[in-house]
Backbone as numpy.savetxt, mean C-alpha at the origin, in Angstrom:
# Nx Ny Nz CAx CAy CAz Cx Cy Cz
18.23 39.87 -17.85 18.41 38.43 -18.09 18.08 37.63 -16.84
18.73 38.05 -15.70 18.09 37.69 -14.36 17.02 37.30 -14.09
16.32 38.52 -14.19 14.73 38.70 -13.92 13.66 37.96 -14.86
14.38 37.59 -16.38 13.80 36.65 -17.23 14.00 35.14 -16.76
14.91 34.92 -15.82 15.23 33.48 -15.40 14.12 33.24 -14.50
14.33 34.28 -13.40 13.65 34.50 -12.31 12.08 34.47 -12.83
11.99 35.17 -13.68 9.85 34.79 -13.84 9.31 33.46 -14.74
10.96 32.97 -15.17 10.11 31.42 -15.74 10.75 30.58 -14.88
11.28 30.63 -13.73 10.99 29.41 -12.41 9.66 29.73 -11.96
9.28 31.05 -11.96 8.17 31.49 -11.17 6.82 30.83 -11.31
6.96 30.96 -13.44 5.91 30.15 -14.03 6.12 28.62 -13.50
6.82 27.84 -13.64 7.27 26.59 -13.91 6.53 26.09 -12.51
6.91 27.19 -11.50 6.57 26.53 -9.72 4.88 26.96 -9.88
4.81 27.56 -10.20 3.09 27.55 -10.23 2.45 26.65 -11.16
3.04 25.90 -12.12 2.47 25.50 -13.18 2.49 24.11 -12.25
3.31 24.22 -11.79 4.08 22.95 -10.95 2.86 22.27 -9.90
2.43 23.49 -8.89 1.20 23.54 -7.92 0.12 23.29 -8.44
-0.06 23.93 -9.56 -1.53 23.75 -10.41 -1.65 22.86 -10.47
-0.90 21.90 -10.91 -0.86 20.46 -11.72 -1.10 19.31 -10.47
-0.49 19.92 -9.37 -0.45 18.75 -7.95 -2.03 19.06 -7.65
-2.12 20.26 -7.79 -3.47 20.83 -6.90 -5.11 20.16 -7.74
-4.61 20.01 -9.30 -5.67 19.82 -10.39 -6.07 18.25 -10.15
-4.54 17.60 -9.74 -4.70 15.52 -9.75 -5.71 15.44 -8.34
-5.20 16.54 -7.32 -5.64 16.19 -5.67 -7.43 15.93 -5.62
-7.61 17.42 -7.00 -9.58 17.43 -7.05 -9.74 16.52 -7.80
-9.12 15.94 -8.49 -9.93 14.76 -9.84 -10.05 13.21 -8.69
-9.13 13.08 -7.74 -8.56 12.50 -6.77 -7.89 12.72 -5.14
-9.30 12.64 -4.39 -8.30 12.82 -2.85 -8.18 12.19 -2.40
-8.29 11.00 -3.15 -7.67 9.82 -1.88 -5.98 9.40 -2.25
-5.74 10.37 -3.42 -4.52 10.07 -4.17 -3.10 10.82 -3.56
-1.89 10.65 -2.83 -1.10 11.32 -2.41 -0.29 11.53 -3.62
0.66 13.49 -3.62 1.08 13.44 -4.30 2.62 14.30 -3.79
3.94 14.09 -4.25 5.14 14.38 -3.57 5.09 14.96 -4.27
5.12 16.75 -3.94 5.79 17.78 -4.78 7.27 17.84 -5.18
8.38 17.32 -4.18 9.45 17.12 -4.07 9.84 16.12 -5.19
8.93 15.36 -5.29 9.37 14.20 -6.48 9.61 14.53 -7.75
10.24 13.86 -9.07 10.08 14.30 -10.34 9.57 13.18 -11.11
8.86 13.52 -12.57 8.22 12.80 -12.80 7.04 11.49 -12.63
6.97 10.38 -12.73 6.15 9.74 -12.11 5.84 9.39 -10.92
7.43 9.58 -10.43 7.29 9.21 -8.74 6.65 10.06 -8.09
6.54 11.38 -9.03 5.64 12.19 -7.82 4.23 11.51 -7.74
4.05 11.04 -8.39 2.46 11.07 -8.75 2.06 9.14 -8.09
3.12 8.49 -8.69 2.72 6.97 -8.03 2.42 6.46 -9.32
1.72 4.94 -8.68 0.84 4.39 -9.62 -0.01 3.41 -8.80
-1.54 3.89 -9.45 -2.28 3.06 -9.00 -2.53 1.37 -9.47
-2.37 1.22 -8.64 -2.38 -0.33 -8.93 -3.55 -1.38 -8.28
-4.60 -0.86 -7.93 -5.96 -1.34 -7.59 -6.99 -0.18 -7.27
-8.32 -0.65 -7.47 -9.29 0.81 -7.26 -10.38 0.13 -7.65
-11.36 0.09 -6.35 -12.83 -0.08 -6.70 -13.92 0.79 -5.87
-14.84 0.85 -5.56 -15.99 1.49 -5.16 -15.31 1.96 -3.39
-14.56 0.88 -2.77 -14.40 0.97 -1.93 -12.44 1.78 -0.74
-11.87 1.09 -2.15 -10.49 1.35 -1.42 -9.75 1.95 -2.91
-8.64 2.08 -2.83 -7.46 2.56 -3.61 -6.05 2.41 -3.31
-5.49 1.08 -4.06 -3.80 1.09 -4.07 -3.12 1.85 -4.83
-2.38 3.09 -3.87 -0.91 3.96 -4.76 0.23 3.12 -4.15
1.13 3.13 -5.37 2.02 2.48 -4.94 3.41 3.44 -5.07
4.53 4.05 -4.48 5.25 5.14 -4.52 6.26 4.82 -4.53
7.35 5.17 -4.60 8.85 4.97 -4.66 9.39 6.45 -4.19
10.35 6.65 -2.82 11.23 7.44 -2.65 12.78 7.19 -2.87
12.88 7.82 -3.26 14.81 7.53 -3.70 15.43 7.33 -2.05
16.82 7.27 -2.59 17.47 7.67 -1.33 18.08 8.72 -1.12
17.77 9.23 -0.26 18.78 10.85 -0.03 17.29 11.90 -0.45
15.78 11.20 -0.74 15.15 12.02 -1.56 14.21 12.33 0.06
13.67 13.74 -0.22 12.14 14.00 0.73 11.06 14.06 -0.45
9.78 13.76 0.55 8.55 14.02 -0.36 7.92 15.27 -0.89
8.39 16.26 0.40 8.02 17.27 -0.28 6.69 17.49 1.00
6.24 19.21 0.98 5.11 18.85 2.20 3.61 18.41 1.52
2.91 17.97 1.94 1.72 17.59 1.23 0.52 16.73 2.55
-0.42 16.66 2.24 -1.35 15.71 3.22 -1.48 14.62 2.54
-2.24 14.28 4.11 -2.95 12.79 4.05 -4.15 13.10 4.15
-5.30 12.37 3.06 -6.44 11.81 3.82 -7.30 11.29 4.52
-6.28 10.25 5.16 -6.92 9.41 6.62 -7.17 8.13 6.18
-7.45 7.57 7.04 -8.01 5.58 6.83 -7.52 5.25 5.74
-5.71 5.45 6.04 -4.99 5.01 5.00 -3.88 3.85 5.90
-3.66 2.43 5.51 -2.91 1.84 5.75 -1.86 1.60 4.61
-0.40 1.80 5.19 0.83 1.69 4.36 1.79 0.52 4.62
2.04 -0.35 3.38 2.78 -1.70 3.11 4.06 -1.33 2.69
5.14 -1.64 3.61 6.74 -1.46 2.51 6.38 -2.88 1.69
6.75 -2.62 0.54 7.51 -3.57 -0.45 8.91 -4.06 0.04
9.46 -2.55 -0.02 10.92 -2.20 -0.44 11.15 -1.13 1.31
11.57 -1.94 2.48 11.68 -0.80 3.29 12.95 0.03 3.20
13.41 0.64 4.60 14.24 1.86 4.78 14.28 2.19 5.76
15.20 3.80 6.00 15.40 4.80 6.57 14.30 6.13 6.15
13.50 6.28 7.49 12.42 7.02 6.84 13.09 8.11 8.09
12.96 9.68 7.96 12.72 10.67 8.98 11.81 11.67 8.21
11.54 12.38 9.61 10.32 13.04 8.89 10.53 14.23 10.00
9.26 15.40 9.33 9.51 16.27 9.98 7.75 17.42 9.76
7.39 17.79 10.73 6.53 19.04 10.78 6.34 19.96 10.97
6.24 21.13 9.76 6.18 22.53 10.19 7.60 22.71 10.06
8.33 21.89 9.40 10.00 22.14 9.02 11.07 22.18 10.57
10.32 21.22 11.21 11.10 21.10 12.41 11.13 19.23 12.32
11.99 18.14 12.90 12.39 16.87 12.90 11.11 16.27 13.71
10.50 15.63 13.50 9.46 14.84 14.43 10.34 13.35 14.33
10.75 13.12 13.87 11.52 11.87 14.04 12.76 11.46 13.23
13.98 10.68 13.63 15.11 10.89 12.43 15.51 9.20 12.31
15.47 8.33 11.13 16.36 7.43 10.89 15.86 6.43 11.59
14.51 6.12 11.68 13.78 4.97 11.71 13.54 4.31 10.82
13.87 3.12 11.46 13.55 1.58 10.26 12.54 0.98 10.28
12.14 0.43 9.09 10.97 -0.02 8.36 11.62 -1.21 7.59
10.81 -2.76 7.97 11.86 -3.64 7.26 10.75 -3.70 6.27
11.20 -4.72 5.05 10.06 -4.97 4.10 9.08 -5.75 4.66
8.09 -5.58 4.25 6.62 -6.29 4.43 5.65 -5.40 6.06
6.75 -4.19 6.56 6.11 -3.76 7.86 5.04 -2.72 7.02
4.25 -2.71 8.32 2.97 -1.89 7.55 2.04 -0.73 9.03
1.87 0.15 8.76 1.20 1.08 9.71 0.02 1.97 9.15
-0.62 2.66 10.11 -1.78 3.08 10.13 -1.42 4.87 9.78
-1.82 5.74 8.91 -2.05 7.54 8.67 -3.41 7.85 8.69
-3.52 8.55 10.15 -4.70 9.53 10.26 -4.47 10.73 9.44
-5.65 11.49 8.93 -5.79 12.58 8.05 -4.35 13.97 8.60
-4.07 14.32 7.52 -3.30 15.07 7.99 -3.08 16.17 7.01
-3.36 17.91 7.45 -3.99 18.71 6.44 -2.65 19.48 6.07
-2.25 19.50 4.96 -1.24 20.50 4.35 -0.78 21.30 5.43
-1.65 22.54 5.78 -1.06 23.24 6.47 -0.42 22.81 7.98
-0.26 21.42 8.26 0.53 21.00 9.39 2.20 20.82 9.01
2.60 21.17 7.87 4.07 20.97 6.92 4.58 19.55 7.25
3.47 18.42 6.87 3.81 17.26 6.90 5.09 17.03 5.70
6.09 16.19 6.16 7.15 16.16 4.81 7.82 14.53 5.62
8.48 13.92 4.65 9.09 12.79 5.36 9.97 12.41 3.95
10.77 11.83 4.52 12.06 11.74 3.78 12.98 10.47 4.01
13.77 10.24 2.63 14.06 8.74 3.05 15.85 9.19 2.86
16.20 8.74 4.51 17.21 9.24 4.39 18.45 7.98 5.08
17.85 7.39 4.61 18.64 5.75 3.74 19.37 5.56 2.75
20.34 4.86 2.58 20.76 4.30 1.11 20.45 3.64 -0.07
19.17 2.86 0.28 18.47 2.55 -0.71 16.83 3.03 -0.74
16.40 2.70 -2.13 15.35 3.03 -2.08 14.24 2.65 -1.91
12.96 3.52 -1.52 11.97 2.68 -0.60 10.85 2.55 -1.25
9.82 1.43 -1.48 8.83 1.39 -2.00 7.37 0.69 -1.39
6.56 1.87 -1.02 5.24 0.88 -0.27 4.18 1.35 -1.26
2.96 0.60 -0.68 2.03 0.94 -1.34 1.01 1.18 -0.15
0.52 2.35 -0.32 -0.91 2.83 0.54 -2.52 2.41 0.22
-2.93 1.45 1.09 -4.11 1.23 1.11 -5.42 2.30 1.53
-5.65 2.96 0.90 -6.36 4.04 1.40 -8.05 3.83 1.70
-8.54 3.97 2.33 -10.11 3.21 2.18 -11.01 4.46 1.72
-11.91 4.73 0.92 -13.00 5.63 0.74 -13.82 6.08 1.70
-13.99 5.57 2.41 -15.38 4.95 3.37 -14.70 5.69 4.69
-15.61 6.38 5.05 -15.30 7.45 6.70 -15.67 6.02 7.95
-16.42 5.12 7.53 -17.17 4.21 8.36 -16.87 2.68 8.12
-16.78 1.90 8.71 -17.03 0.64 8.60 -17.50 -0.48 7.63
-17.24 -1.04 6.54 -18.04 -1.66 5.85 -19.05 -2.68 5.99
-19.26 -3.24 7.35 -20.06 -4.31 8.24 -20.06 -3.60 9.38
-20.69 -2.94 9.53 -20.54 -2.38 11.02 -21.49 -3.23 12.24
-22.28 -4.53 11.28 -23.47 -4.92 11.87 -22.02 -5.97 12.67
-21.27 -6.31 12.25 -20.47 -6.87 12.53 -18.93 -7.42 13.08
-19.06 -6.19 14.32 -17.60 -5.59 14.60 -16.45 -6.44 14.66
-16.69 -8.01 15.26 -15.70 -8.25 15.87 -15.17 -9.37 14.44
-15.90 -9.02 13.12 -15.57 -10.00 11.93 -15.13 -11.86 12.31
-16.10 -12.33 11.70 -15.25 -13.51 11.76 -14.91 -14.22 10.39
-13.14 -14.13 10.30 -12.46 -13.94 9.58 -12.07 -15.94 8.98
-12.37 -15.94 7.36 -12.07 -16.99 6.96 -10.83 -18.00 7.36
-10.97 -19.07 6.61 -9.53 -19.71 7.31 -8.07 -19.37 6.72
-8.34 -18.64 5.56 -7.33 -17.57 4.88 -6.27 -16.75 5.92
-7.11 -16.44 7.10 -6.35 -15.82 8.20 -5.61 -16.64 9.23
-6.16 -17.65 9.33 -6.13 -18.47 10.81 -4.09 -18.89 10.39
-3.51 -18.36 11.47 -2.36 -19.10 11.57 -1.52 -18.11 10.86
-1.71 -17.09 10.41 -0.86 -16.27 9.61 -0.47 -14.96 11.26
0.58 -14.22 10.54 1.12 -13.23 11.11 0.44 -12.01 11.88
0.05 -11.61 12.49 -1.19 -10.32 12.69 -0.05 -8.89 13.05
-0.09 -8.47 11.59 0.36 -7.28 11.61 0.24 -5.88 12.17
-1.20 -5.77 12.00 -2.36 -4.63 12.74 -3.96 -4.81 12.60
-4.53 -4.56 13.37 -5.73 -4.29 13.16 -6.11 -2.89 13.53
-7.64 -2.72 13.69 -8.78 -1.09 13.68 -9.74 -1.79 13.57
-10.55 -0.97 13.92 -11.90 -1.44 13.64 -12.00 -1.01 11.89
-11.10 -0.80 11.05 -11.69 -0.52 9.92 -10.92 -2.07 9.00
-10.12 -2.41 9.29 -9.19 -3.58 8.56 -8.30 -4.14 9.52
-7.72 -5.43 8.87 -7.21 -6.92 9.80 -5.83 -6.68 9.13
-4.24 -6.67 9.32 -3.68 -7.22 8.40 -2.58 -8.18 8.91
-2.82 -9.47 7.70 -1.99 -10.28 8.12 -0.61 -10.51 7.37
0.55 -11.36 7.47 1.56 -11.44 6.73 1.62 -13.16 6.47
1.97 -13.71 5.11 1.89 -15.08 5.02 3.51 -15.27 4.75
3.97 -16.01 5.08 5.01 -16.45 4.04 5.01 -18.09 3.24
5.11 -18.78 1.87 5.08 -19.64 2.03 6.45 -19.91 1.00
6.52 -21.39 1.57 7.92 -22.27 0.67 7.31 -22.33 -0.34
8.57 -23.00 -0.96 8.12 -23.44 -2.15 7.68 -24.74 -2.01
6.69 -24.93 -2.89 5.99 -26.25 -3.16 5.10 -26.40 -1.42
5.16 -25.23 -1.20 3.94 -25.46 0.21 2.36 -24.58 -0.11
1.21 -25.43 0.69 0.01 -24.91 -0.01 -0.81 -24.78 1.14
-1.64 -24.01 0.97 -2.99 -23.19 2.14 -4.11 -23.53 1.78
-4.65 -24.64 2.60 -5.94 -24.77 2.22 -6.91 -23.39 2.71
-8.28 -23.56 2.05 -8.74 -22.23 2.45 -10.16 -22.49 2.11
-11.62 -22.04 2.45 -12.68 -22.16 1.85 -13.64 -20.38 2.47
-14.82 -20.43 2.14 -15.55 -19.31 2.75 -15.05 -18.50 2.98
-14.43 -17.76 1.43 -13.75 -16.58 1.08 -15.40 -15.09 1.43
-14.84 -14.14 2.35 -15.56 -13.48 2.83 -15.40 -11.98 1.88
-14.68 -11.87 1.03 -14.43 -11.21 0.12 -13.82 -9.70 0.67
-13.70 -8.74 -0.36 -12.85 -7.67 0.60 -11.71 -8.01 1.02
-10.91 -8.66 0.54 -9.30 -8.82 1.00 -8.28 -8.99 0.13
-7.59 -7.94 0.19 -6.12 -7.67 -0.68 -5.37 -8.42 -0.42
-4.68 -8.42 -1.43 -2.95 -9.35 -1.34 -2.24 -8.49 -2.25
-0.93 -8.44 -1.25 0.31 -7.45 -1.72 1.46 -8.52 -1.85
2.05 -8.20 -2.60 2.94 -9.26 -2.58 4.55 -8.69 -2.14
4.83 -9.24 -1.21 6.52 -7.88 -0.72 7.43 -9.15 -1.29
7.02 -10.53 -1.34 8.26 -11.35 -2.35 7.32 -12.07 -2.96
7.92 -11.83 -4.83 7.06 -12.50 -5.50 6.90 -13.48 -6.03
6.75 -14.31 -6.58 7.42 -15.83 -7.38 5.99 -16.08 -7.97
5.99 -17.59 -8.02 4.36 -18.11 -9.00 3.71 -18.72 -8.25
2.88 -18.65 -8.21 1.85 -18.45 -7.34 0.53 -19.10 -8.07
-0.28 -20.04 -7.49 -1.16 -20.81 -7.91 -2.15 -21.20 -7.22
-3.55 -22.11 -7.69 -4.72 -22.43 -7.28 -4.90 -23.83 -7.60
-5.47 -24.16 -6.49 -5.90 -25.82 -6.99 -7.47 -26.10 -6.21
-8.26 -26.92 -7.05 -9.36 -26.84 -6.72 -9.77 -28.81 -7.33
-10.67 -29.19 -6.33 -10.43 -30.71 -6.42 -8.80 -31.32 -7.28
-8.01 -30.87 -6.30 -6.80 -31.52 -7.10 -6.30 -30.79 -8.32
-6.80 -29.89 -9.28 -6.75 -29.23 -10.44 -6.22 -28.50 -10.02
-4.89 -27.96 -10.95 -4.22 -26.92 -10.89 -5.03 -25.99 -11.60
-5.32 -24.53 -11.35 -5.48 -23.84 -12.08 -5.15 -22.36 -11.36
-5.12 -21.51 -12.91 -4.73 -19.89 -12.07 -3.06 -19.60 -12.01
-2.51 -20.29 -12.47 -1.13 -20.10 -12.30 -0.51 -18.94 -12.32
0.09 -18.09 -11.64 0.55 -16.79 -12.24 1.87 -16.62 -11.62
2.74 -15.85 -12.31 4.06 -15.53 -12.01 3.77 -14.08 -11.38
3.89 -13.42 -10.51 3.53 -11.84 -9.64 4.84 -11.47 -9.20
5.10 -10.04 -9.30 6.11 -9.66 -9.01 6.16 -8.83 -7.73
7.21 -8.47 -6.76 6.89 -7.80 -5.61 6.24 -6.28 -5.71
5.42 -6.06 -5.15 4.71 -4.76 -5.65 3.20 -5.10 -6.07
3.43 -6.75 -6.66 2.07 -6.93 -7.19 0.69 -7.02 -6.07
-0.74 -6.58 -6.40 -1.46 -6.28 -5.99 -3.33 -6.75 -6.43
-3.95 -7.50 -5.90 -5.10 -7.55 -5.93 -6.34 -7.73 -5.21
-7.23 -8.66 -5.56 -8.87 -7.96 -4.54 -9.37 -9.98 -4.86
-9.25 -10.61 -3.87 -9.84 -12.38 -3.83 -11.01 -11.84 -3.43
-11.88 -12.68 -4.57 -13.26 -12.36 -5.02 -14.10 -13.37 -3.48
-15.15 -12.93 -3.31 -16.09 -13.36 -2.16 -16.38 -15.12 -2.49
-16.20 -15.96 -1.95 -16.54 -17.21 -2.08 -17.35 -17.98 -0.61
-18.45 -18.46 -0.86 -19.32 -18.63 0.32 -19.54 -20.44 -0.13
-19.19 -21.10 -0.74 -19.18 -22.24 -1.22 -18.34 -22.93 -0.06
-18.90 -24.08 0.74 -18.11 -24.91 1.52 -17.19 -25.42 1.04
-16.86 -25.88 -0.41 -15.78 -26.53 -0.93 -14.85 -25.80 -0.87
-13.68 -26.46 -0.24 -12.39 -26.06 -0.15 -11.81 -25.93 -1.15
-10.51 -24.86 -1.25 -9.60 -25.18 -2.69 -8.14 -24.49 -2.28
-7.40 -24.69 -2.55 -5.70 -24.18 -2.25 -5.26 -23.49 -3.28
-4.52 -22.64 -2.39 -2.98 -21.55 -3.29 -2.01 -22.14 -2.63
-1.31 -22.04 -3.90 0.53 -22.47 -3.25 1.61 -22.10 -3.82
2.56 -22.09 -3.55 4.12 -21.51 -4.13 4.12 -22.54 -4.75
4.40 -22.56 -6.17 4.97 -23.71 -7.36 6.04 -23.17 -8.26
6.88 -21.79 -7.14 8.07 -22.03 -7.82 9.44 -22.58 -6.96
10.64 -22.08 -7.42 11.80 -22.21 -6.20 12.11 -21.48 -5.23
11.99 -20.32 -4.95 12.11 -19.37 -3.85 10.22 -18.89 -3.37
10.73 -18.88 -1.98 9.72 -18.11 -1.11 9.01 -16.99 -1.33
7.62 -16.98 -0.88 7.27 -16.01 -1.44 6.62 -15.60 -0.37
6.21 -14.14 -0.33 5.79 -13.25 1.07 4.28 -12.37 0.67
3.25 -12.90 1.48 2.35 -11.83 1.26 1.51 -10.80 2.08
1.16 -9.49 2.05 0.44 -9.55 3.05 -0.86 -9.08 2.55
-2.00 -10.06 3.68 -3.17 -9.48 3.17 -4.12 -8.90 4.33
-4.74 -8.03 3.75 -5.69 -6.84 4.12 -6.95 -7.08 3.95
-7.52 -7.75 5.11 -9.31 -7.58 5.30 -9.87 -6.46 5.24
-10.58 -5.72 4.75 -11.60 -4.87 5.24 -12.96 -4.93 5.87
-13.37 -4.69 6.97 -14.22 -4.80 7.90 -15.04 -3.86 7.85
């Protein structure tokens, strides 16, 4: 009876690997927590084009990820920060560092067999989303030092690389950003969400209600005419956005 228990964990943990190992080839730019159950192992993507890929993850509290890699020229957004420690090769590389919401950092490639694992060993639970880029290289390389729309000017400077810019906005309510010579290639994450809008000669349009977590790609605009986004609800709203260069 033992030994019948014992060879269907056996199955279950291999069926288990297969399944992490089968998503990793359909997808490597995709991280996946063996440690996790159900969806959280896996995420959800929440943007994806030719060039980049948003997973967006959730660790519990009290939970680890489990060991697994990174692919590299990946930048990570808390939503939802924490108590992160971590550890390599099953020894502590760091314990009970904080991450507030909206902080964001840089993961060079990092191969399974280094026993990458990190763990949220906080009370609440943590939620970022990883910007991962496709691209080993530069997307303008003719153009290192970018010169960045007025979308940027006056906002927060979170990090840069020579591969991406990122900034943090916050705005009131009923406050608005003018903006023109959208250079395209730039995400917005939203770490507080509310409604959120466009105005263009005076015209409202575009209105949307976004929730924290929410995620998208402001299309390239080379048109001198100016036009504004603004908070048009009652609470503040927080964003950060991500040039790619």
């Amino acid at each position: 009876m033992n030994l019948n228990i014992f060879n269907k964990l056996s199955l279950l943990l291999i069926i288990l690997l297969a399944s992490c190992a089968t998503l990793k080839e359909q997808n490597p730019y995709l991280l996946v927590y063996p440690n996790l159950e159900g969806d959280y192992r896996y995420g959800e993507v929440v943007l994806e084009n030719e060039n980049v890929i948003l997973q967006k993850l959730i660790v519990g509290a009290g939970q680890w990820e489990g060991i697994h890699s990174h692919p590299g020229n990946q930048l990570y957004v808390h939503i939802r920060g924490g108590e992160w420690s971590g550890k390599l090769d099953g020894e502590f590389e760091y314990y009970g560092e904080i991450d507030q919401d909206g902080s964001v950092g840089w993961m060079d490639a990092i191969p399974e067999s280094a026993g990458h694992n990190s763990g949220n060993t906080g009370d609440n639970d943590i939620e970022l989303i990883y910007v991962t880029l496709k691209k080993d290289t530069p997307l303008y390389p003719q153009n290192k030092k970018n010169t960045y729309s007025s979308i940027n000017q006056s906002l927060e400077l979170l990090f840069e690389n020579e591969r991406l810019i990122a900034h943090r906005q916050k705005l009131e309510p009923d406050q608005w950003h003018n903006t023109h010579n959208l250079p395209g290639d730039q995400l917005y994450i939203f770490i507080k969400g509310g409604q959120w809008a466009f105005k263009k000669k005076g015209e409202l349009y575009n209105s949307q209600l976004y929730k924290a977590g929410s995620a998208g790609l402001m299309k390239k605009n080379t048109s001198e005419e100016s036009f504004k986004y603004g908070n048009t609800g009652s609470l503040p709203i927080e964003v950060v956005w991500v040039t790619l260069k």
